[in-house]
CSV table of C-alpha atoms and ligand atoms in Angstrom, one decimal:
chain,number,residue,atom,x,y,z
A,1218,MET,CA,-68.8,50.2,0.6
A,1219,SER,CA,-70.0,46.6,0.7
A,1220,ASP,CA,-68.6,43.9,-1.5
A,1221,GLU,CA,-72.2,42.9,-2.7
A,1222,SER,CA,-72.5,43.7,-6.4
A,1223,THR,CA,-75.7,45.7,-7.1
A,1224,ILE,CA,-74.7,46.5,-10.7
A,1225,LYS,CA,-75.7,44.0,-13.3
A,1226,LEU,CA,-74.2,43.9,-16.8
A,1227,ASP,CA,-76.8,44.9,-19.5
A,1228,ILE,CA,-76.5,41.6,-21.3
A,1229,ASP,CA,-78.5,42.7,-24.6
A,1230,GLY,CA,-76.5,45.8,-24.8
A,1231,ALA,CA,-73.2,44.4,-24.2
A,1232,ALA,CA,-74.0,41.6,-26.7
A,1233,GLU,CA,-74.8,44.0,-29.4
A,1234,PHE,CA,-71.6,46.1,-28.6
A,1235,LEU,CA,-69.4,43.1,-28.7
A,1236,ASN,CA,-71.2,41.5,-31.8
A,1237,LEU,CA,-71.8,38.3,-29.8
A,1238,PRO,CA,-75.1,36.6,-29.2
A,1239,PRO,CA,-76.7,37.3,-25.7
A,1240,SER,CA,-76.7,33.7,-24.9
A,1241,LYS,CA,-72.9,33.7,-25.3
A,1242,ILE,CA,-72.6,36.6,-22.8
A,1243,LYS,CA,-74.9,34.8,-20.4
A,1244,LYS,CA,-72.7,31.8,-20.6
A,1245,LEU,CA,-69.5,33.8,-20.1
A,1246,LEU,CA,-71.0,35.4,-16.9
A,1247,SER,CA,-72.2,32.1,-15.6
A,1248,LYS,CA,-68.9,30.3,-16.4
A,1249,ARG,CA,-67.1,33.3,-14.6
A,1250,ARG,CA,-65.2,34.3,-17.7
A,1251,ILE,CA,-66.6,37.8,-17.3
A,1252,LEU,CA,-66.0,39.0,-13.8
A,1253,GLN,CA,-66.9,42.1,-11.9
A,1254,ASN,CA,-64.5,44.5,-10.0
A,1255,TRP,CA,-65.4,45.3,-6.4
A,1256,GLY,CA,-67.0,48.2,-4.5
A,1257,LYS,CA,-66.9,51.5,-6.1
A,1258,TYR,CA,-65.4,49.7,-9.3
A,1259,GLN,CA,-68.1,47.2,-9.8
A,1260,HIS,CA,-69.4,48.7,-12.9
A,1261,LEU,CA,-66.1,47.6,-14.5
A,1262,PHE,CA,-66.4,44.1,-15.9
A,1263,ARG,CA,-63.3,42.1,-16.8
A,1264,PHE,CA,-62.5,39.2,-19.2
A,1265,ASP,CA,-60.8,36.5,-17.2
A,1266,LYS,CA,-59.8,34.5,-20.3
A,1267,LYS,CA,-59.2,35.3,-23.9
A,1268,VAL,CA,-62.6,35.2,-25.7
A,1269,SER,CA,-62.4,35.2,-29.5
A,1270,LYS,CA,-60.4,38.4,-30.2
A,1271,ILE,CA,-60.8,39.8,-26.7
A,1272,ASP,CA,-57.6,39.4,-24.8
A,1273,SER,CA,-57.8,38.3,-21.2
A,1274,GLY,CA,-57.8,41.3,-18.9
A,1275,THR,CA,-59.8,43.3,-21.2
A,1276,VAL,CA,-62.4,45.8,-19.3
A,1277,LEU,CA,-65.9,46.3,-20.3
A,1278,TYR,CA,-68.1,49.1,-18.9
A,1279,GLN,CA,-70.8,51.6,-19.7
A,1280,ASN,CA,-69.9,55.1,-20.1
A,1281,ASN,CA,-73.3,56.8,-19.9
A,1282,GLU,CA,-75.3,54.9,-22.4
A,1283,TYR,CA,-72.4,53.7,-24.4
A,1284,PHE,CA,-70.2,50.7,-23.9
A,1285,GLU,CA,-66.4,50.9,-24.0
A,1286,LEU,CA,-63.6,48.5,-24.0
A,1287,ILE,CA,-60.0,48.8,-22.5
A,1288,ARG,CA,-58.1,46.1,-24.2
A,1289,GLY,CA,-56.0,43.7,-22.1
A,1290,PHE,CA,-52.2,44.0,-22.9
A,1291,PRO,CA,-51.4,41.4,-25.6
A,1292,LYS,CA,-49.2,38.3,-24.8
A,1293,ILE,CA,-45.7,38.9,-25.9
A,1294,LYS,CA,-43.9,35.7,-27.2
A,1295,ARG,CA,-40.4,35.0,-26.5
A,1296,ALA,CA,-37.4,34.6,-28.6
A,1297,MET,CA,-35.4,31.6,-27.4
A,1298,ALA,CA,-32.6,32.0,-30.1
A,1299,VAL,CA,-32.5,35.7,-31.1
A,1300,GLU,CA,-31.3,35.4,-34.7
A,1301,PRO,CA,-33.6,33.0,-36.2
A,1302,ALA,CA,-36.6,34.5,-34.3
A,1303,VAL,CA,-36.0,38.0,-35.4
A,1304,LYS,CA,-35.5,37.1,-38.9
A,1305,SER,CA,-38.5,34.9,-39.3
A,1306,HIS,CA,-40.8,36.9,-37.2
A,1307,PHE,CA,-40.2,40.0,-38.8
A,1308,SER,CA,-39.4,38.9,-42.3
A,1309,ASP,CA,-41.9,41.2,-43.9
A,1310,ILE,CA,-40.5,44.5,-42.6
A,1311,ASP,CA,-37.0,46.3,-42.9
A,1312,THR,CA,-36.2,47.5,-39.4
A,1313,VAL,CA,-37.2,46.8,-35.7
A,1314,ALA,CA,-37.3,49.1,-32.7
A,1315,VAL,CA,-35.6,47.7,-29.8
A,1316,GLU,CA,-36.9,49.0,-26.4
A,1317,GLU,CA,-35.8,48.1,-22.9
A,1318,LYS,CA,-38.0,45.6,-21.2
A,1319,MET,CA,-38.4,46.9,-17.6
A,1320,ASN,CA,-39.1,44.5,-14.6
A,1321,GLY,CA,-42.0,45.8,-12.6
A,1322,TYR,CA,-45.6,45.1,-13.0
A,1323,ASN,CA,-47.9,45.8,-15.9
A,1324,VAL,CA,-50.6,48.5,-15.5
A,1325,ARG,CA,-53.0,50.2,-17.7
A,1326,VAL,CA,-54.0,53.8,-17.0
A,1327,ALA,CA,-57.3,55.2,-18.6
A,1328,SER,CA,-59.9,57.8,-17.8
A,1329,ILE,CA,-63.2,56.4,-16.9
A,1330,ASP,CA,-66.1,58.8,-16.3
A,1331,GLY,CA,-63.3,61.5,-15.9
A,1332,ASN,CA,-61.5,59.4,-13.1
A,1333,VAL,CA,-57.9,58.2,-13.7
A,1334,THR,CA,-58.0,54.5,-13.1
A,1335,ALA,CA,-55.2,52.0,-13.1
A,1336,PHE,CA,-55.7,48.3,-13.9
A,1337,THR,CA,-53.2,45.4,-13.4
A,1338,ARG,CA,-52.8,42.7,-16.0
A,1339,SER,CA,-56.1,41.0,-15.1
A,1340,GLY,CA,-58.2,44.0,-15.4
A,1341,ILE,CA,-58.5,44.4,-11.7
A,1342,VAL,CA,-58.4,47.9,-10.4
A,1343,CYS,CA,-55.4,48.3,-8.0
A,1344,PRO,CA,-56.2,51.0,-5.4
A,1345,TYR,CA,-52.4,51.5,-4.9
A,1346,SER,CA,-51.6,51.9,-8.6
A,1347,THR,CA,-54.4,54.2,-9.0
A,1348,GLU,CA,-53.4,56.5,-6.4
A,1349,ARG,CA,-50.0,56.7,-7.9
A,1350,ALA,CA,-51.2,57.0,-11.5
A,1351,LYS,CA,-53.3,60.0,-10.3
A,1352,TYR,CA,-50.1,61.5,-9.0
A,1353,LEU,CA,-47.8,60.6,-11.8
A,1354,ILE,CA,-50.0,61.0,-14.9
A,1355,GLY,CA,-52.9,63.2,-13.6
A,1356,HIS,CA,-55.7,64.6,-15.7
A,1357,ASP,CA,-54.2,66.8,-18.5
A,1358,PHE,CA,-53.4,63.9,-20.9
A,1359,PHE,CA,-56.8,62.6,-20.6
A,1360,ASN,CA,-58.5,65.8,-21.0
A,1361,ASP,CA,-56.9,65.9,-24.3
A,1362,TYR,CA,-57.1,62.4,-25.3
A,1363,PRO,CA,-59.9,60.6,-23.4
A,1364,GLU,CA,-60.0,57.9,-26.0
A,1365,LEU,CA,-56.4,56.8,-25.3
A,1366,VAL,CA,-55.0,54.1,-22.8
A,1367,LEU,CA,-51.5,54.2,-21.4
A,1368,TYR,CA,-49.7,51.0,-20.9
A,1369,GLY,CA,-46.7,50.8,-19.0
A,1370,GLU,CA,-44.6,49.2,-16.0
A,1371,MET,CA,-44.8,50.3,-12.5
A,1372,VAL,CA,-41.2,50.1,-11.6
A,1373,GLY,CA,-39.2,50.8,-8.3
A,1374,PRO,CA,-38.8,49.8,-4.6
A,1375,ASP,CA,-42.0,50.9,-3.2
A,1376,ASN,CA,-43.7,48.2,-5.0
A,1377,PRO,CA,-46.0,45.5,-3.6
A,1378,TYR,CA,-45.6,43.0,-6.3
A,1379,VAL,CA,-42.2,43.3,-7.9
A,1380,PRO,CA,-39.9,45.5,-5.8
A,1381,LYS,CA,-36.5,46.3,-7.6
A,1382,ASN,CA,-33.8,48.5,-6.6
A,1383,ILE,CA,-31.8,48.2,-9.9
A,1384,TYR,CA,-33.3,51.2,-11.7
A,1385,ASN,CA,-32.1,54.1,-9.4
A,1386,ILE,CA,-35.7,55.1,-8.7
A,1387,GLU,CA,-36.5,56.6,-5.4
A,1388,SER,CA,-40.1,55.4,-4.9
A,1389,LEU,CA,-42.2,54.0,-7.8
A,1390,ASP,CA,-42.3,55.3,-11.4
A,1391,PHE,CA,-44.6,54.6,-14.2
A,1392,PHE,CA,-42.6,53.9,-17.5
A,1393,ILE,CA,-45.0,53.8,-20.6
A,1394,PHE,CA,-44.3,51.3,-23.4
A,1395,ASP,CA,-47.5,51.4,-25.3
A,1396,ILE,CA,-50.4,53.7,-26.0
A,1397,ARG,CA,-53.7,52.1,-27.5
A,1398,TYR,CA,-57.1,53.3,-28.4
A,1399,LYS,CA,-60.0,52.3,-26.3
A,1400,ASN,CA,-62.3,49.9,-28.0
A,1401,THR,CA,-60.1,48.8,-31.1
A,1402,GLY,CA,-56.9,48.6,-29.1
A,1403,LYS,CA,-55.2,49.8,-32.0
A,1404,PRO,CA,-51.6,50.9,-31.0
A,1405,LEU,CA,-49.9,54.2,-31.9
A,1406,PRO,CA,-46.7,53.6,-34.0
A,1407,VAL,CA,-43.5,53.6,-32.0
A,1408,HIS,CA,-42.1,57.1,-32.8
A,1409,GLU,CA,-45.4,58.7,-32.6
A,1410,ARG,CA,-46.1,57.3,-29.2
A,1411,ARG,CA,-42.7,58.3,-27.9
A,1412,LYS,CA,-43.2,61.8,-29.1
A,1413,LEU,CA,-46.6,62.1,-27.4
A,1414,ILE,CA,-45.1,60.9,-24.2
A,1415,ASP,CA,-42.3,63.3,-24.2
A,1416,LYS,CA,-44.8,66.1,-25.0
A,1417,TYR,CA,-46.5,65.4,-21.7
A,1418,GLY,CA,-43.2,64.8,-19.7
A,1419,PHE,CA,-44.1,61.4,-18.7
A,1420,ARG,CA,-41.5,58.5,-18.2
A,1421,GLN,CA,-41.0,56.0,-20.9
A,1422,VAL,CA,-39.0,52.8,-21.5
A,1423,LYS,CA,-35.6,53.3,-23.1
A,1424,LEU,CA,-35.4,53.1,-27.0
A,1425,PHE,CA,-32.0,51.5,-27.7
A,1426,GLY,CA,-32.4,52.1,-31.4
A,1427,GLU,CA,-34.1,51.1,-34.7
A,1428,TYR,CA,-32.0,48.4,-36.6
A,1429,ARG,CA,-32.1,46.8,-39.7
A,1430,ILE,CA,-33.2,43.1,-39.6
A,1431,ASP,CA,-29.9,41.7,-40.8
A,1432,ASN,CA,-27.9,43.3,-38.1
A,1433,ALA,CA,-30.6,43.6,-35.4
A,1434,PRO,CA,-29.8,40.1,-33.7
A,1435,GLU,CA,-26.1,41.1,-33.3
A,1436,LYS,CA,-27.1,44.5,-31.7
A,1437,ILE,CA,-29.7,42.9,-29.4
A,1438,ILE,CA,-27.2,40.3,-28.3
A,1439,GLU,CA,-24.6,43.2,-27.6
A,1440,ILE,CA,-27.4,45.1,-25.6
A,1441,ILE,CA,-28.5,42.1,-23.6
A,1442,LYS,CA,-24.8,41.3,-22.5
A,1443,LYS,CA,-24.4,45.0,-21.3
A,1444,ILE,CA,-27.6,45.6,-19.4
A,1445,GLY,CA,-27.5,42.0,-18.1
A,1446,LYS,CA,-24.5,43.2,-16.0
A,1447,GLN,CA,-26.8,45.5,-14.1
A,1448,GLU,CA,-29.4,42.7,-13.7
A,1449,HIS,CA,-31.7,44.6,-16.1
A,1450,GLU,CA,-34.2,42.4,-17.6
A,1451,GLY,CA,-34.0,42.5,-21.4
A,1452,VAL,CA,-35.5,44.0,-24.5
A,1453,VAL,CA,-38.8,44.0,-26.4
A,1454,ILE,CA,-38.4,44.0,-30.1
A,1455,LYS,CA,-41.2,45.9,-32.0
A,1456,ASP,CA,-42.3,46.7,-35.4
A,1457,PRO,CA,-42.0,50.4,-35.5
A,1458,HIS,CA,-45.5,50.5,-37.2
A,1459,MET,CA,-46.9,48.3,-34.5
A,1460,GLN,CA,-48.5,45.9,-37.0
A,1461,ILE,CA,-46.6,42.8,-36.2
A,1462,ASN,CA,-46.6,41.5,-32.6
A,1463,ALA,CA,-43.7,42.4,-30.5
A,1464,ILE,CA,-41.3,39.6,-29.1
A,1465,LYS,CA,-39.1,39.8,-26.0
A,1466,TYR,CA,-35.6,38.5,-25.1
A,1467,THR,CA,-34.0,38.6,-21.7
A,1468,SER,CA,-30.7,38.4,-20.0
A,1469,SER,CA,-29.3,35.4,-18.1
A,1470,GLU,CA,-28.9,37.6,-14.9
A,1471,SER,CA,-32.4,38.6,-14.8
A,1472,ASN,CA,-33.5,35.0,-15.5
A,1473,CYS,CA,-31.4,33.7,-12.7
A,1474,ALA,CA,-32.8,36.5,-10.4
A,1475,ASP,CA,-36.2,35.2,-11.1
A,1476,LEU,CA,-35.1,31.7,-10.4
A,1477,ARG,CA,-33.6,32.7,-7.1
A,1478,GLU,CA,-36.9,34.5,-6.2
A,1479,GLY,CA,-39.1,31.5,-7.4
A,1480,PHE,CA,-37.1,28.8,-5.7
A,1481,LYS,CA,-37.3,30.6,-2.3
A,1482,PHE,CA,-41.0,30.0,-2.6
A,1483,TYR,CA,-40.8,26.8,-4.6
A,1484,ASN,CA,-44.2,25.5,-3.9
A,1485,ASP,CA,-46.0,28.9,-4.5
A,1486,PHE,CA,-44.8,29.2,-8.0
A,1487,GLY,CA,-46.0,27.3,-11.0
A,1488,ARG,CA,-43.8,24.6,-12.4
A,1489,ASP,CA,-43.7,26.3,-15.9
A,1490,TYR,CA,-42.1,29.2,-14.5
A,1491,PHE,CA,-39.1,27.2,-13.6
A,1492,PHE,CA,-38.8,25.0,-16.6
A,1493,SER,CA,-39.0,27.6,-19.2
A,1494,ARG,CA,-36.3,29.7,-17.5
A,1495,VAL,CA,-33.9,26.6,-17.4
A,1496,ILE,CA,-34.6,26.1,-21.2
A,1497,ARG,CA,-33.9,29.8,-21.9
A,1498,GLU,CA,-30.3,29.3,-20.4
A,1499,SER,CA,-29.4,26.5,-22.7
A,1500,PHE,CA,-30.6,28.2,-26.0
A,1501,GLN,CA,-28.7,31.4,-25.0
A,1502,SER,CA,-25.6,29.5,-24.3
A,1503,VAL,CA,-25.5,27.6,-27.5
A,1504,GLU,CA,-26.5,30.5,-29.6
A,1505,TRP,CA,-23.7,32.8,-28.1
A,1506,GLY,CA,-21.2,30.1,-28.8
A,1507,GLU,CA,-19.8,30.4,-25.3
A,1508,ASN,CA,-16.4,29.2,-24.5
A,1509,GLU,CA,-15.6,26.7,-21.8
A,1510,GLU,CA,-15.0,29.2,-19.2
A,1511,ASP,CA,-18.2,31.2,-19.7
A,1512,PHE,CA,-20.2,27.9,-19.9
A,1513,GLN,CA,-18.8,26.8,-16.5
A,1514,LYS,CA,-19.7,30.2,-15.1
A,1515,ARG,CA,-23.3,29.9,-16.4
A,1516,CYS,CA,-23.6,26.4,-15.0
A,1517,LEU,CA,-22.6,27.5,-11.6
A,1518,GLN,CA,-24.8,30.6,-11.8
A,1519,LEU,CA,-27.8,28.5,-12.9
A,1520,GLY,CA,-27.2,25.9,-10.3
A,1521,ARG,CA,-26.7,28.4,-7.5
A,1522,SER,CA,-29.9,30.3,-8.4
A,1523,ILE,CA,-31.8,27.1,-7.9
A,1524,LEU,CA,-30.1,25.5,-4.9
A,1525,GLU,CA,-29.2,28.4,-2.7
A,1526,PRO,CA,-32.7,30.0,-2.2
A,1527,MET,CA,-34.3,26.5,-1.7
A,1528,SER,CA,-31.6,25.5,0.9
A,1529,ARG,CA,-32.1,28.7,2.6
A,1530,THR,CA,-35.8,28.1,2.8
A,1531,ILE,CA,-35.4,24.6,4.1
A,1532,LYS,CA,-33.0,25.8,6.7
A,1533,LYS,CA,-35.3,28.5,8.0
A,1534,VAL,CA,-38.3,26.3,8.2
A,1535,SER,CA,-36.3,23.4,9.9
A,1536,GLU,CA,-35.3,26.0,12.5
A,1537,GLY,CA,-39.0,26.6,13.2
A,1538,LYS,CA,-39.2,30.0,11.4
A,1539,GLU,CA,-41.7,31.0,8.8
A,1540,ILE,CA,-40.5,32.2,5.2
A,1541,HIS,CA,-42.1,35.4,3.9
A,1542,GLU,CA,-41.5,38.2,1.5
A,1543,ASP,CA,-41.3,41.7,2.8
A,1544,VAL,CA,-42.4,44.6,0.5
A,1545,HIS,CA,-43.6,48.2,1.0
A,1546,ILE,CA,-45.8,50.9,-0.3
A,1547,ARG,CA,-45.7,54.6,0.0
A,1548,VAL,CA,-49.0,56.4,-0.1
A,1549,SER,CA,-50.3,59.9,0.1
A,1550,GLU,CA,-53.8,58.9,1.2
A,1551,PRO,CA,-54.4,56.8,4.3
A,1552,GLU,CA,-57.5,55.6,2.7
A,1553,THR,CA,-55.4,53.8,0.1
A,1554,ILE,CA,-53.7,51.7,2.7
A,1555,TYR,CA,-57.1,50.2,3.8
A,1556,GLU,CA,-58.3,49.9,0.2
A,1557,PHE,CA,-55.1,48.1,-0.7
A,1558,GLU,CA,-55.3,45.7,2.2
A,1559,ARG,CA,-58.7,44.7,1.2
A,1560,HIS,CA,-57.6,44.3,-2.4
A,1561,LEU,CA,-54.8,42.0,-1.5
A,1562,LYS,CA,-57.2,39.9,0.6
A,1563,ARG,CA,-59.7,39.7,-2.3
A,1564,MET,CA,-56.8,38.6,-4.5
A,1565,GLY,CA,-56.2,35.7,-2.0
A,1566,ILE,CA,-52.8,37.0,-1.0
A,1567,ASP,CA,-52.0,36.4,2.6
A,1568,ALA,CA,-50.3,39.6,3.9
A,1569,ILE,CA,-49.8,41.4,7.2
A,1570,PHE,CA,-49.8,45.2,7.1
A,1571,GLY,CA,-47.5,47.2,9.5
A,1572,THR,CA,-48.4,50.5,11.2
A,1573,PRO,CA,-48.1,53.3,8.7
A,1574,GLN,CA,-45.1,55.5,9.3
A,1575,GLN,CA,-45.6,59.1,8.3
A,1576,THR,CA,-42.6,60.6,6.3
A,1577,GLU,CA,-43.0,64.2,5.1
A,1578,ASN,CA,-46.4,64.0,3.2
A,1579,MET,CA,-46.4,60.4,2.6
A,1580,TYR,CA,-47.2,57.2,4.6
A,1581,LEU,CA,-44.8,54.3,4.4
A,1582,VAL,CA,-46.4,50.8,5.0
A,1583,LYS,CA,-44.5,47.6,5.3
A,1584,ILE,CA,-46.3,44.5,4.1
A,1585,ARG,CA,-45.3,41.0,4.9
A,1586,LYS,CA,-46.6,38.5,2.3
A,1587,LEU,CA,-46.7,34.9,3.6
A,1588,ASN,CA,-46.1,32.2,1.2
A,1589,GLN,CA,-48.1,29.5,3.1
A,1590,SER,CA,-48.0,26.8,0.4
A,1591,THR,CA,-44.0,26.6,0.5
A,1592,ASN,CA,-44.0,26.9,4.3
A,1593,ASP,CA,-46.5,24.1,4.8
A,1594,LYS,CA,-44.9,21.9,2.2
A,1595,THR,CA,-41.4,22.3,3.6
A,1596,LYS,CA,-42.6,21.7,7.2
A,1597,ALA,CA,-44.5,18.6,6.1
A,1598,ILE,CA,-41.5,17.1,4.3
A,1599,TRP,CA,-39.2,18.1,7.2
A,1600,ASN,CA,-41.6,16.1,9.5
A,1601,GLY,CA,-41.4,13.0,7.2
A,1602,SER,CA,-44.1,13.6,4.6
A,1603,LEU,CA,-43.3,11.9,1.2
A,1604,TRP,CA,-43.2,13.3,-2.3
A,1605,LYS,CA,-45.6,11.8,-4.7
A,1606,SER,CA,-43.1,10.1,-7.0
B,166,LIG,P1,-46.8,37.9,-21.0
B,166,LIG,O1,-45.8,37.0,-21.5
B,166,LIG,O2,-48.3,37.3,-21.0
B,166,LIG,O3,-46.9,39.3,-21.6
B,166,LIG,P2,-45.5,37.8,-18.5
B,166,LIG,O4,-45.6,38.5,-17.1
B,166,LIG,O5,-45.3,36.4,-18.5
B,166,LIG,O6,-46.8,38.2,-19.4
B,166,LIG,P3,-43.1,39.0,-19.1
B,166,LIG,O7,-42.0,38.2,-19.3
B,166,LIG,O8,-42.9,40.0,-17.9
B,166,LIG,O9,-44.5,38.6,-19.2
B,166,LIG,O10,-43.1,40.1,-20.5
B,166,LIG,C1,-44.1,40.9,-20.9
B,166,LIG,C2,-44.4,42.1,-20.0
B,166,LIG,O11,-43.2,42.9,-20.0
B,166,LIG,C3,-45.5,42.9,-20.4
B,166,LIG,O12,-46.7,42.5,-20.0
B,166,LIG,C4,-45.1,44.2,-19.8
B,166,LIG,O13,-45.7,44.5,-18.5
B,166,LIG,C5,-43.7,44.1,-19.6
B,166,LIG,N1,-42.8,45.2,-20.3
B,166,LIG,C6,-41.7,45.9,-19.8
B,166,LIG,N2,-41.2,46.6,-20.6
B,166,LIG,C7,-41.9,46.6,-21.9
B,166,LIG,C8,-41.7,47.1,-23.0
B,166,LIG,N3,-40.8,48.0,-23.4
B,166,LIG,N4,-42.7,46.9,-24.1
B,166,LIG,C9,-43.6,46.0,-23.9
B,166,LIG,N5,-43.8,45.3,-22.7
B,166,LIG,C10,-42.8,45.6,-21.6
B,167,LIG,MG1,-42.6,41.3,-16.2
């Protein structure tokens, strides 16, 4: 199918549905704040930025003559110091539910015109995630609940975005952490959501427990220290009724793993990515009242996570080699490979696909992602180019 979009948004209908003036919709379209998916998904429009109460990544489409919204996943703010953050953020409630924060990529799965469809954070349909969601979730749930959207993390080694081997997952699994209604985005309360997921036999993030606010911080720090040892990422702290926004808190080990990954491709990652991760380490160290020995360990670990990957990158480039990131996907339909290749290209990701290898009923495809900006920058500096200040 060609990339040319032939479907246009019904501006008056959308304006009425969203309760916005048609001129505003026109403006959002012309400023490219509302964008369109590609090919067979071009009838799915997406909000690129937050617009009044509509989160970025929200998807808007017409289901027969009706409009529907699949809300973007809300931003989760971070606790830098656990105790004061939990006590002040949740001061109006008695308990919090603490769930594991898994490290993969965010996917929303919904049924659209009877088809199971998976979106990544920005509201773009990902062909690989869609194929996997069809296999992992299927139709039964949506036959019963067409009005619900499943929000979760795609986790595991067969992962083109965030491959991780730390969870003992063979290929790729979908761990649900939220269920919301289409249109309003209203979430199900934690326990109701967990029961429903169990009923359908889907996987879900671990619930460590529900704790009273006064002892939750101590419990959370205990959990973080324990799961950090396995490089697990952290926790998301939630109001069991899902009326107050969730907050997140992460382990030093996963923080340093992020830094190692980021500094390998230091010119491809944004500066905020590095800055916030360094700040986190200092607050954690002081809040935990670390002794000198643990503090020294943290210093070494933090420094190493920054310098080692960068030095390796520079060395490689200085030897005339290119740096890249190797990932892989495992699909059952050869068509998905082709669609996913086009998908990455449209997203501006430079990648080379290897020849598919057939294993049982699946195809394993190796993908080499090129991080051109870091390659170019390093080469230039190595050849005498100056940094701007
Ligand atoms: P943002 O802060 O905008 O949500 P980010 O990628 O910077 O995005 P992260 O630090 O990864 O954010 O934390 C938020 C993400 O954590 C969510 O978007 C979701 O994909 C993921 N996540 C993993 N486990 C959970 C969970 N149990 N509950 C909620 N979110 C979870
Ligand atoms: Mg994440």
